[in-house]
XYZ file of C-alpha atoms in Angstrom:
73
model
C -115.936 33.921 -74.644
C -115.791 31.816 -78.072
C -119.625 31.696 -78.168
C -119.880 35.581 -77.667
C -117.000 35.944 -80.294
C -118.775 33.820 -82.442
C -121.887 35.782 -82.115
C -120.191 39.008 -82.716
C -118.330 37.786 -85.912
C -121.545 36.749 -87.192
C -123.087 40.169 -86.892
C -125.191 39.419 -83.886
C -124.012 41.735 -81.404
C -127.044 41.523 -79.380
C -126.618 37.946 -78.543
C -123.150 38.214 -77.891
C -123.192 40.997 -75.401
C -124.853 39.185 -72.688
C -122.495 35.966 -73.252
C -119.523 38.009 -73.168
C -120.520 39.963 -69.957
C -121.050 36.882 -68.372
C -117.693 35.303 -69.385
C -116.102 38.455 -68.009
C -118.075 37.728 -64.727
C -116.748 34.262 -64.460
C -113.339 35.401 -65.417
C -113.222 38.011 -62.632
C -114.645 35.372 -60.321
C -111.621 33.218 -61.004
C -108.936 36.021 -61.251
C -108.208 34.807 -64.698
C -106.310 37.589 -66.313
C -106.193 36.173 -69.926
C -109.990 35.479 -69.971
C -110.766 38.970 -68.756
C -108.406 40.619 -71.615
C -110.036 38.471 -74.223
C -113.673 39.842 -72.852
C -112.461 43.176 -72.587
C -111.302 43.082 -76.224
C -114.416 41.693 -77.657
C -116.787 43.981 -75.588
C -114.413 47.087 -76.915
C -115.246 45.651 -80.578
C -119.112 45.278 -79.773
C -119.331 48.977 -78.318
C -117.035 50.344 -81.186
C -119.184 48.375 -83.743
C -122.330 49.934 -82.247
C -120.588 53.480 -81.925
C -120.913 53.477 -78.258
C -117.612 55.097 -77.771
C -118.024 55.950 -74.018
C -118.192 51.971 -73.332
C -115.806 51.347 -76.480
C -113.193 53.508 -74.539
C -113.790 51.978 -71.133
C -113.283 48.474 -72.382
C -110.455 48.998 -74.622
C -108.597 50.967 -71.702
C -109.277 47.597 -69.355
C -107.886 45.355 -72.316
C -104.549 47.509 -72.747
C -104.149 47.835 -68.919
C -104.856 43.926 -68.548
C -102.635 43.246 -71.372
C -99.735 45.464 -70.102
C -100.315 43.925 -66.714
C -99.849 40.482 -68.116
C -96.740 41.237 -70.401
C -94.988 42.801 -67.159
C -95.493 39.554 -65.044
């Protein structure tokens, strides 16, 4: 996720997207909610910057739901 975030922050969403999606798959396989939450946040930021509102809303909702779940544990 750090590599993907760095790509995104440097303005390279094209490189960030596959890296973050792969990190999300790994986090889901490991059932790491914290890593999933980070991936959802970065993906929502990427899609928002690309004006892809549907994907932005999807990942922003997943981020919020996962964050709330972690806060309630």
